[in-house]
Amino acid sequence: MHVPFAELKALLESIFERHGCTPAVARVLAANCASAERDGAHSHGVFRMPGYVSTLASGWVDGKATPEISDLAAGYISVDARGGFAQPALAAARDLMVAKARAAGIAVLAIYNSHHFAALWPDVEPFAEQGLVALSVVNSMTCVVPHGARKPVFGTNPIAFAAPCEGHPPIVFDMATSAMAHGDVQLAARAGEAVALGVGVDGQGQVTQDPAKILDGGALLPFGGHKGSALSMMVELLAAALTGGHFSWEFDWSGHPGAKTPWTGQLLIVIDPQVAQGQRFAQRSRLLLEQMEAAGVSRMPGARRHLERERAQREGVAITASALQALRDLLT
Amino acid sequence: MHVPFAELKALLESIFERHGCTPAVARVLAANCASAERDGAHSHGVFRMPGYVSTLASGWVDGKATPEISDLAAGYISVDARGGFAQPALAAARDLMVAKARAAGIAVLAIYNSHHFAALWPDVEPFAEQGLVALSVVNSMTCVVPHGARKPVFGTNPIAFAAPCEGHPPIVFDMATSAMAHGDVQLAARAGEAVALGVGVDGQGQVTQDPAKILDGGALLPFGGHKGSALSMMVELLAAALTGGHFSWEFDWSGHPGAKTPWTGQLLIVIDPQVAQGQRFAQRSRLLLEQMEAAGVSRMPGARRHLERERAQREGVAITASALQALRDLLT
């Protein structure tokens, strides 16, 4: 089946409102989740809706929280999400953040006391569409074993980056610093498919290719050995220590059965390339893209999402009848 | 043999001056190179000196360049290294950079028209010693094949990060985004040792474990597949496109036999955690370190360098007689 994007977004908005979000919060989360589904990022699309709903029902996250913005310096904004979602906190500070990045050349947005349960690229891509360079990190929940360790400490701790590119959509990537994103491991478990060697370990710390064993008492490994592990550590320092948010192991949701969202922090750095380079940055960005294509790169980071997006604009968002019915069931 | 650090540094300083550097440039480069040797980072220690000397002799780099600093915005400094080394450009802008980071909360330093032939951690560690968080990237020379490509485009494009840690030396890492640092491949070739699978390809694009084949017409691969490749791309965008420096494939040193240093750019971002967190950041950083150690991490990023440094402070810097003689020969 194919559903127009606006219709899918409106349905998700109704679900979020039905389960205790304000209209403003529901609008932000629905746009994020529907965009992920539209762009083929299924592990962060409608697949996440039952988790959102059970989390809201558990009282673990406040769907009505009003973020509190502190304008701390020429290039520094801090936002207390007050136990709500990170995306409405970012949305509330967005205009101030853009103004600061343009005036100071660079600015940092430190969100804490926040829940991030979504893809990270939707947080950075819009800045690149405005000609800015954006980098964001978010920590999550303990499920990744540091290189050389016996037990998990880090979350999947993604890093997302976006840069403008003249005559093209922005160059965007969003990568878990774990060998595989948690949502993708869940999708593999649901599909009964093995994951690659090096993705994770079972509850005894033994290497396994069974995603169910990774999810059930096991853990993920960082991508790229000690280097991915160091990057994941950096994400903990930036997203938690620097923002004032929780580290990935610091929250206890055992009193909230159904809770799925990590209660941590998020850091966003935005740079205005116009300060030094004017339009030249986007031209140089395009030259890099062309050089990579000439060397044989057939799919630039973010390109698949744009292809899926264009198709969805023509045909609507592809969704199975049962998935659509499951969403409608969340309205009752 | 063991040589006191100050003596090694003074020897290197004399060599740089003898080969056309101003005393100011010689001082900065000698401190950097001697520190790498002292800390056991041999691929960026005295091993590099013949390359520095041949590059200076070739006229490819200007050892007498005076960097030109542009104060562009509350959080933005641009430095034209004027064909000299990146480290004196950073040194010249350092105090202004610290002042901006403290006042604006975050600042960016964009160095271009610069040559960087050294380890990157010495550029970030001193900021962390002052209580600041620092992140730096530098692009280098085309020798890394992007994921999915047939030909090299990127440099080894390292990322370095440093953060203060209460009661401990700063937490510091410095990683090539290639599977192995170029200097380490050269050391393996010199020692006749095989490198791991996945490090590189030969001139025909075939996987090889022979470092000589990687260096002679072959190429390196990114670490961690498509993720390391995306990070290397980000380094090109930040260190070259954003600074106004060359991409890793854009300079032609064929007219300068003996030239070894990449003529590119470097970006440095410095954040003052005190703006929002006061002393709490360094305390939280220490808690993360303790949690990682409790999980079994026996060697934190940067810890080996500090151990080597302490030993060198007691015993002097370990160096073979032949290596010391080779350095002295560079004085004649």
XYZ file of C-alpha atoms in Angstrom:
664
model
C 0.000 0.000 0.000
C 1.034 3.618 -0.462
C -0.032 6.431 1.848
C 0.595 10.122 1.129
C 3.286 11.489 3.425
C 0.951 14.136 4.874
C -1.596 11.456 5.726
C 0.975 9.253 7.457
C 2.276 12.229 9.400
C -1.242 13.228 10.474
C -1.954 9.664 11.629
C 1.230 9.582 13.733
C 0.397 13.012 15.137
C -2.986 11.740 16.280
C -1.334 8.730 17.913
C 1.129 10.912 19.825
C -1.671 13.226 20.964
C -3.847 10.277 21.925
C -1.069 9.008 24.202
C -0.360 12.161 26.123
C 1.700 14.506 23.952
C 0.851 18.142 23.463
C -0.025 19.077 19.857
C 3.357 20.825 19.548
C 5.306 17.752 20.703
C 3.143 15.425 18.602
C 3.807 17.519 15.493
C 7.587 17.386 15.924
C 7.763 13.651 16.679
C 5.303 12.712 13.928
C 7.245 14.669 11.306
C 10.465 12.980 12.432
C 9.072 9.445 12.455
C 7.086 9.795 9.221
C 10.173 11.251 7.492
C 12.267 8.260 8.543
C 9.640 5.867 7.146
C 9.334 7.881 3.931
C 13.129 7.880 3.460
C 13.427 4.129 3.926
C 15.057 4.393 7.372
C 12.769 1.657 8.649
C 14.528 1.024 11.944
C 13.521 4.544 12.971
C 10.180 4.727 11.180
C 6.743 3.452 12.212
C 8.537 0.425 13.698
C 9.230 2.755 16.648
C 5.606 3.733 17.325
C 4.709 0.921 19.767
C 7.840 1.825 21.741
C 6.827 5.482 21.861
C 3.332 4.539 22.990
C 4.416 2.086 25.695
C 6.977 4.598 26.963
C 4.392 7.380 27.190
C 1.965 4.995 28.906
C 4.621 4.028 31.465
C 5.047 7.609 32.621
C 8.795 7.396 31.852
C 8.761 10.380 29.499
C 6.702 13.570 29.713
C 4.921 14.193 26.417
C 3.762 17.564 27.699
C 7.153 18.905 28.834
C 8.021 22.484 27.903
C 11.760 22.781 27.266
C 13.610 25.514 29.140
C 16.212 27.396 27.094
C 19.275 29.070 28.644
C 21.188 31.493 26.449
C 24.607 31.143 28.107
C 27.077 32.800 25.737
C 27.543 34.102 22.186
C 27.911 30.528 20.960
C 26.348 28.422 23.703
C 22.746 27.389 24.344
C 21.695 24.902 26.989
C 18.226 23.341 26.982
C 16.626 21.431 29.825
C 14.133 19.154 28.059
C 12.521 18.580 31.470
C 12.088 14.886 30.980
C 10.489 15.262 27.566
C 11.750 14.339 24.117
C 14.924 15.820 22.646
C 13.353 16.825 19.320
C 10.910 19.414 20.728
C 13.822 20.815 22.775
C 15.855 21.203 19.587
C 12.867 22.690 17.769
C 12.369 25.257 20.538
C 16.006 26.392 20.381
C 16.410 26.111 16.616
C 15.966 29.737 15.556
C 18.235 31.015 18.331
C 20.810 28.375 17.387
C 20.836 29.450 13.723
C 21.117 33.107 14.717
C 24.067 32.365 17.006
C 25.871 30.219 14.429
C 25.490 32.982 11.848
C 26.651 35.729 14.216
C 29.474 33.915 16.061
C 30.438 31.588 13.198
C 29.869 28.525 15.382
C 27.460 27.599 18.152
C 26.774 24.642 20.401
C 23.395 23.419 21.628
C 23.499 21.239 24.735
C 20.246 19.396 25.429
C 19.880 17.397 28.655
C 17.198 15.663 30.669
C 15.926 14.477 27.280
C 14.753 11.300 25.532
C 15.969 10.554 21.989
C 14.356 7.543 20.320
C 14.701 8.533 16.682
C 17.159 8.752 13.819
C 19.681 11.551 14.239
C 19.943 12.747 10.636
C 16.597 14.599 10.800
C 18.216 16.780 13.487
C 21.149 17.876 11.306
C 19.842 17.839 7.729
C 17.657 20.983 8.025
C 20.687 23.056 9.075
C 22.531 22.000 5.917
C 19.466 22.946 3.876
C 20.013 26.443 5.272
C 23.649 26.442 4.208
C 25.090 25.468 7.595
C 27.342 22.590 8.621
C 25.942 20.535 11.516
C 27.310 17.765 13.711
C 25.294 16.018 16.408
C 25.833 13.217 18.904
C 23.435 11.538 21.309
C 24.113 8.848 23.873
C 21.563 6.168 24.548
C 21.398 3.117 26.814
C 24.144 0.746 27.884
C 24.421 -2.021 25.296
C 27.901 -1.639 23.765
C 31.072 -3.218 25.205
C 34.062 -0.820 25.057
C 37.041 -2.214 23.168
C 39.017 -4.367 25.610
C 36.211 -4.518 28.200
C 34.102 -7.419 29.447
C 30.827 -5.592 30.048
C 28.744 -3.007 28.185
C 29.098 0.659 29.167
C 28.294 2.785 26.108
C 25.051 3.223 24.215
C 24.874 2.836 20.435
C 25.848 6.523 20.508
C 25.301 7.768 16.958
C 27.141 10.593 15.207
C 25.330 12.551 12.496
C 26.779 15.137 10.135
C 25.299 17.318 7.412
C 26.856 19.777 4.975
C 25.424 21.795 2.087
C 26.371 20.783 -1.450
C 25.755 23.125 -4.379
C 23.090 21.884 -6.768
C 22.526 18.736 -4.689
C 20.692 17.781 -1.520
C 22.973 18.097 1.528
C 25.637 15.451 2.162
C 24.359 13.705 5.295
C 25.394 10.709 7.333
C 24.101 9.207 10.555
C 26.029 6.295 12.005
C 25.741 4.316 15.206
C 29.189 3.926 16.765
C 28.112 0.353 17.495
C 28.777 -2.202 14.752
C 25.028 -2.176 14.040
C 22.206 0.132 15.103
C 20.012 -1.272 17.875
C 16.883 -0.922 15.751
C 18.509 -2.910 12.943
C 19.386 -5.710 15.360
C 15.727 -5.735 16.444
C 14.617 -5.879 12.803
C 17.032 -8.792 12.176
C 15.698 -10.632 15.239
C 12.131 -10.106 14.078
C 13.032 -11.395 10.607
C 14.986 -14.345 12.049
C 18.134 -13.313 10.162
C 21.712 -13.757 11.358
C 23.876 -10.660 11.819
C 27.511 -10.383 10.745
C 30.377 -11.551 12.917
C 31.657 -8.715 15.062
C 28.245 -7.160 15.630
C 27.737 -8.522 19.105
C 28.171 -11.026 21.897
C 25.748 -13.171 23.914
C 25.096 -13.044 27.662
C 28.322 -14.985 28.296
C 30.386 -12.508 26.288
C 30.799 -15.031 23.446
C 30.672 -13.888 19.837
C 27.285 -14.665 18.275
C 25.462 -14.033 15.012
C 22.050 -14.539 16.601
C 20.408 -11.105 17.062
C 18.029 -12.538 19.682
C 20.998 -13.531 21.852
C 22.516 -10.058 21.457
C 19.255 -8.451 22.552
C 18.556 -10.928 25.365
C 21.317 -10.342 27.889
C 24.060 -9.956 25.287
C 25.599 -6.765 23.968
C 26.801 -5.018 20.842
C 30.407 -4.259 19.929
C 31.704 -0.912 18.660
C 32.322 -0.594 14.914
C 35.964 -0.568 13.854
C 37.498 -1.917 17.080
C 39.333 0.532 19.339
C 38.644 3.476 17.011
C 34.859 3.116 17.056
C 35.127 2.530 20.795
C 37.017 5.808 21.273
C 34.363 7.637 19.234
C 31.606 6.105 21.364
C 33.455 7.300 24.475
C 33.641 10.774 22.927
C 29.866 10.694 22.413
C 29.356 9.919 26.119
C 31.597 12.868 27.032
C 29.893 15.298 24.635
C 26.257 14.182 24.883
C 26.201 13.427 28.609
C 29.127 14.982 30.528
C 29.115 18.231 28.563
C 25.345 18.717 28.439
C 24.590 17.674 32.021
C 22.629 14.632 30.819
C 22.853 11.074 32.067
C 25.508 8.665 30.892
C 24.067 5.652 29.083
C 24.220 3.512 32.237
C 22.853 6.067 34.673
C 19.102 5.851 34.351
C 16.908 3.174 35.851
C 13.625 2.559 34.110
C 12.784 -0.614 36.002
C 9.955 1.217 37.756
C 8.380 2.028 34.381
C 7.501 -1.212 32.568
C 7.153 -0.497 28.858
C 9.711 2.320 28.922
C 11.993 2.171 25.863
C 13.521 5.634 25.463
C 16.994 6.492 26.777
C 16.966 9.432 29.225
C 20.255 11.108 28.319
C 21.517 14.186 26.446
C 22.306 15.455 22.971
C 24.940 17.852 21.651
C 24.688 19.755 18.389
C 27.441 21.913 16.855
C 26.537 24.218 13.967
C 29.097 26.144 11.885
C 28.356 28.846 9.324
C 30.771 28.323 6.413
C 29.765 31.685 4.973
C 31.789 33.445 7.670
C 35.045 32.537 5.954
C 34.131 30.933 2.638
C 30.900 32.506 1.424
C 29.277 30.316 -1.246
C 32.572 28.584 -1.888
C 31.996 25.910 0.736
C 29.007 24.403 -1.066
C 30.933 24.488 -4.341
C 33.882 22.694 -2.771
C 31.505 20.205 -1.165
C 30.144 19.461 -4.646
C 33.657 19.016 -6.015
C 34.364 16.409 -3.321
C 31.145 14.595 -4.205
C 32.130 14.583 -7.888
C 35.625 13.322 -7.079
C 34.181 10.488 -4.991
C 31.773 9.560 -7.794
C 34.617 9.640 -10.330
C 36.533 7.221 -8.084
C 33.633 4.783 -8.250
C 31.462 5.621 -5.231
C 28.002 4.759 -6.473
C 26.031 5.874 -3.441
C 26.971 8.959 -1.459
C 25.981 9.076 2.222
C 22.348 10.176 2.380
C 21.690 9.512 -1.313
C 19.487 6.470 -0.738
C 17.255 8.458 1.589
C 16.801 11.125 -1.083
C 15.920 8.535 -3.725
C 13.337 6.996 -1.407
C 12.028 10.447 -0.593
C 11.538 11.346 -4.235
C 9.735 8.081 -4.879
C 7.468 8.649 -1.874
C 6.661 12.114 -3.157
C 5.454 10.551 -6.416
C 3.868 7.351 -5.125
C 3.232 7.940 -1.434
C 4.976 6.146 1.431
C 5.028 2.359 1.000
C 3.543 0.549 3.988
C 1.995 -2.863 4.449
C -1.717 -3.077 5.209
C -0.986 -4.809 8.512
C 1.517 -2.125 9.564
C -1.049 0.562 8.743
C -3.734 -1.279 10.686
C -1.340 -1.658 13.625
C -0.843 2.107 13.614
C -4.601 2.718 13.519
C -5.001 0.316 16.425
C -2.720 2.605 18.459
C -5.431 5.281 18.176
C -7.963 3.338 20.192
C 70.610 4.982 24.921
C 68.618 7.563 26.833
C 68.669 11.269 26.067
C 67.090 13.933 28.299
C 63.934 15.328 26.660
C 65.313 18.890 26.666
C 68.461 17.720 24.904
C 66.515 15.856 22.206
C 64.266 18.869 21.695
C 67.270 21.202 21.397
C 68.880 18.879 18.839
C 65.729 18.812 16.713
C 65.434 22.591 17.030
C 68.964 22.970 15.650
C 68.135 20.654 12.754
C 65.015 22.647 11.835
C 66.974 25.911 12.011
C 69.841 24.446 10.003
C 67.358 23.569 7.222
C 65.639 26.889 6.852
C 63.156 27.346 9.695
C 62.973 30.481 11.792
C 63.790 29.952 15.487
C 60.081 30.333 16.298
C 59.012 27.654 13.786
C 61.893 25.388 14.794
C 60.874 25.618 18.447
C 57.257 24.605 17.764
C 58.122 21.705 15.425
C 60.920 20.402 17.645
C 58.687 20.372 20.720
C 56.015 18.498 18.764
C 58.354 15.896 17.281
C 60.366 15.348 20.464
C 57.129 14.942 22.456
C 55.910 12.255 20.052
C 59.212 10.354 20.426
C 59.139 10.761 24.213
C 55.544 9.469 24.380
C 56.311 6.383 22.307
C 54.436 7.635 19.227
C 57.323 6.527 17.042
C 55.576 6.920 13.689
C 55.457 10.671 14.387
C 58.730 10.988 16.290
C 62.308 11.354 15.043
C 61.362 8.913 12.255
C 59.842 11.976 10.574
C 62.968 14.142 10.644
C 64.458 13.074 7.278
C 61.071 13.811 5.684
C 60.981 17.275 7.260
C 64.521 17.976 6.065
C 63.993 16.762 2.501
C 60.740 18.717 2.301
C 62.413 21.922 3.483
C 65.292 21.351 1.053
C 62.850 20.882 -1.819
C 61.318 24.323 -1.307
C 57.864 22.725 -0.979
C 57.204 24.258 2.444
C 58.256 27.661 3.786
C 59.998 27.252 7.137
C 60.055 31.023 7.535
C 56.359 31.696 6.885
C 54.588 34.110 9.232
C 50.965 33.001 9.678
C 48.281 35.621 9.075
C 45.402 35.575 11.557
C 41.898 36.808 10.694
C 39.522 37.357 13.603
C 36.252 36.812 11.728
C 33.572 36.485 14.410
C 32.994 35.909 18.132
C 33.734 32.210 17.641
C 35.649 32.069 14.363
C 39.352 32.495 13.582
C 40.870 31.841 10.191
C 44.643 31.489 9.736
C 46.522 31.571 6.456
C 49.669 29.563 7.208
C 51.146 31.038 4.013
C 52.655 27.780 2.859
C 54.294 27.075 6.206
C 53.605 24.418 8.802
C 50.232 24.116 10.558
C 51.687 23.959 14.078
C 53.180 27.499 14.133
C 49.858 28.753 12.708
C 48.019 27.105 15.601
C 50.580 28.428 18.085
C 50.132 31.964 16.757
C 46.337 31.823 17.148
C 46.289 29.828 20.371
C 45.738 32.575 22.948
C 43.024 34.236 20.875
C 41.375 30.840 20.393
C 41.305 30.134 24.137
C 39.918 33.606 24.829
C 37.147 33.137 22.253
C 36.221 29.674 23.503
C 35.964 30.986 27.048
C 33.913 34.046 26.054
C 31.615 32.507 23.414
C 31.534 28.994 24.897
C 32.823 27.499 21.643
C 35.193 28.609 18.900
C 36.535 27.285 15.635
C 40.038 27.739 14.235
C 40.351 27.221 10.484
C 43.945 26.869 9.268
C 44.632 26.679 5.524
C 47.574 26.858 3.134
C 49.354 24.718 5.731
C 51.494 21.591 5.995
C 50.792 19.055 8.757
C 53.301 16.217 9.045
C 52.933 15.370 12.721
C 50.720 13.594 15.217
C 47.472 15.429 15.897
C 47.125 14.795 19.638
C 49.794 17.408 20.537
C 47.439 19.980 18.972
C 44.466 19.113 21.210
C 45.977 17.895 24.498
C 47.142 21.331 25.756
C 43.580 22.689 25.510
C 42.323 19.877 27.756
C 45.122 20.665 30.213
C 43.510 24.110 30.459
C 40.096 22.609 31.174
C 38.776 22.854 27.597
C 37.382 20.193 25.264
C 39.095 20.128 21.855
C 38.436 18.322 18.590
C 40.676 18.595 15.535
C 40.792 17.154 12.032
C 43.404 17.463 9.308
C 43.349 16.102 5.782
C 46.512 14.832 4.172
C 47.399 13.280 0.807
C 45.370 10.948 -1.373
C 46.062 7.372 -0.281
C 42.731 6.032 1.026
C 40.058 4.406 -1.164
C 36.547 5.532 -0.176
C 34.216 2.655 0.689
C 32.775 1.346 -2.574
C 35.313 3.157 -4.773
C 38.076 1.813 -7.022
C 40.637 4.576 -6.534
C 42.022 6.562 -3.581
C 40.566 10.011 -2.879
C 40.941 10.707 0.836
C 44.037 11.188 2.955
C 44.566 9.244 6.173
C 42.580 12.141 7.669
C 42.995 11.793 11.423
C 40.542 12.912 14.112
C 41.902 13.915 17.519
C 39.936 14.659 20.678
C 40.910 15.754 24.171
C 38.891 16.339 27.339
C 39.880 17.193 30.900
C 39.503 14.512 33.566
C 39.611 15.391 37.255
C 42.678 14.050 39.029
C 43.979 12.452 35.832
C 45.800 13.538 32.699
C 43.317 14.503 29.948
C 41.481 11.767 28.048
C 42.993 12.026 24.551
C 42.710 10.057 21.335
C 44.166 10.570 17.866
C 43.059 8.169 15.156
C 43.677 7.956 11.450
C 40.392 7.329 9.643
C 42.396 4.918 7.493
C 42.671 1.352 8.792
C 46.298 2.135 9.689
C 48.256 5.371 9.949
C 50.572 6.028 6.991
C 53.602 6.290 9.258
C 52.814 2.900 10.802
C 52.612 1.312 7.340
C 56.040 2.809 6.601
C 57.398 1.409 9.879
C 55.980 -2.046 9.010
C 57.561 -1.886 5.552
C 60.893 -0.923 7.047
C 60.651 -3.802 9.537
C 59.503 -6.237 6.832
C 56.331 -7.075 8.771
C 52.964 -7.970 7.258
C 50.005 -5.736 8.054
C 46.514 -7.016 8.905
C 43.964 -7.889 6.246
C 41.765 -4.897 5.474
C 44.545 -2.346 5.869
C 45.181 -1.830 2.198
C 45.304 -2.876 -1.441
C 48.099 -3.121 -4.002
C 48.446 -1.197 -7.261
C 45.875 -3.503 -8.908
C 43.335 -2.861 -6.183
C 43.831 -6.357 -4.747
C 43.879 -6.932 -0.996
C 47.442 -7.308 0.281
C 49.226 -7.686 3.603
C 52.528 -6.428 2.197
C 53.091 -2.838 3.410
C 55.585 -2.219 0.583
C 52.887 -2.982 -2.008
C 50.453 -0.627 -0.236
C 53.042 2.162 -0.300
C 54.235 1.482 -3.850
C 51.237 2.302 -6.043
C 48.693 0.703 -3.738
C 46.384 2.392 -1.255
C 44.963 2.193 2.235
C 41.365 1.392 3.144
C 39.237 3.318 5.664
C 38.819 1.779 9.109
C 35.398 0.301 9.837
C 34.095 0.104 6.253
C 31.481 2.654 5.182
C 31.467 4.354 8.598
C 35.182 5.147 8.662
C 34.842 6.217 5.041
C 32.072 8.673 5.919
C 34.222 10.095 8.717
C 37.151 10.511 6.331
C 34.827 12.366 3.945
C 33.760 14.598 6.845
C 37.430 15.383 7.523
C 37.889 16.498 3.883
C 34.843 18.761 4.229
C 35.941 20.273 7.548
C 39.718 20.470 7.089
C 39.740 21.475 3.414
C 36.356 22.804 2.171
C 35.584 24.714 5.361
C 39.056 26.155 5.939
C 39.817 27.044 2.322
C 42.646 24.489 2.199
C 43.367 21.940 -0.497
C 41.592 18.621 -0.692
C 43.951 15.673 -0.287
C 44.197 15.170 -4.063
C 44.612 18.823 -5.036
C 48.280 19.552 -4.586
C 51.044 18.562 -6.974
C 54.467 18.200 -5.456
C 56.062 16.572 -8.489
C 58.119 19.728 -9.064
C 59.627 19.385 -5.582
C 61.519 16.071 -5.304
C 61.884 15.155 -1.639
C 58.639 16.854 -0.629
C 56.695 14.737 1.890
C 54.287 17.080 3.660
C 50.637 17.394 2.624
C 49.653 20.981 1.723
C 46.096 21.069 3.041
C 44.135 22.510 5.985
C 43.255 21.843 9.611
C 40.150 22.556 11.664
C 40.052 22.822 15.431
C 36.929 23.207 17.578
C 37.317 24.158 21.241
C 34.467 24.160 23.772
C 34.571 25.553 27.303
C 32.616 23.139 29.506
C 32.717 25.673 32.347
C 30.096 27.775 30.567
C 27.363 25.306 31.468
C 28.906 22.754 33.826
C 31.627 24.476 35.822
C 33.991 21.902 37.365
C 31.371 19.212 36.940
C 32.516 18.244 33.465
C 35.928 17.021 34.615
C 34.276 15.116 37.472
C 31.868 13.434 35.073
C 34.730 12.677 32.725
C 36.485 10.912 35.585
C 33.346 8.934 36.391
C 33.242 7.694 32.788
C 36.883 6.666 33.005
C 36.192 4.770 36.228
C 33.157 3.056 34.714
C 35.211 1.953 31.704
C 37.961 0.628 33.963
C 35.401 -1.232 36.081
C 34.111 -2.863 32.879
C 37.593 -4.164 32.154
C 39.220 -1.521 29.964
C 42.861 -1.817 30.940
C 44.218 1.026 28.838
C 42.314 4.256 28.352
C 42.964 6.265 25.164
C 46.131 8.294 25.757
C 47.198 6.293 28.818
C 50.129 4.578 27.094
C 51.560 7.933 26.054
C 51.410 9.164 29.646
C 53.187 6.052 30.919
C 55.949 6.487 28.346
C 56.144 10.175 29.207
C 56.608 9.482 32.922
C 59.310 6.928 32.151
C 61.110 9.376 29.876
C 60.992 11.995 32.616
C 62.805 9.588 34.914
C 65.159 7.879 32.451
C 65.343 10.173 29.445
C 63.981 9.405 25.993
C 65.042 5.970 24.707
C 66.762 6.172 21.341
C 69.220 3.893 19.527
C 72.760 5.131 18.976
C 72.327 4.881 15.215
C 69.094 6.927 15.284
C 70.831 9.580 17.370
C 73.787 9.635 14.992
C 71.406 9.918 12.023
C 69.852 12.973 13.671
C 73.277 14.539 14.270
C 74.135 13.869 10.627
C 71.172 16.071 9.672
C 73.023 18.996 11.267
C 75.849 18.930 8.753
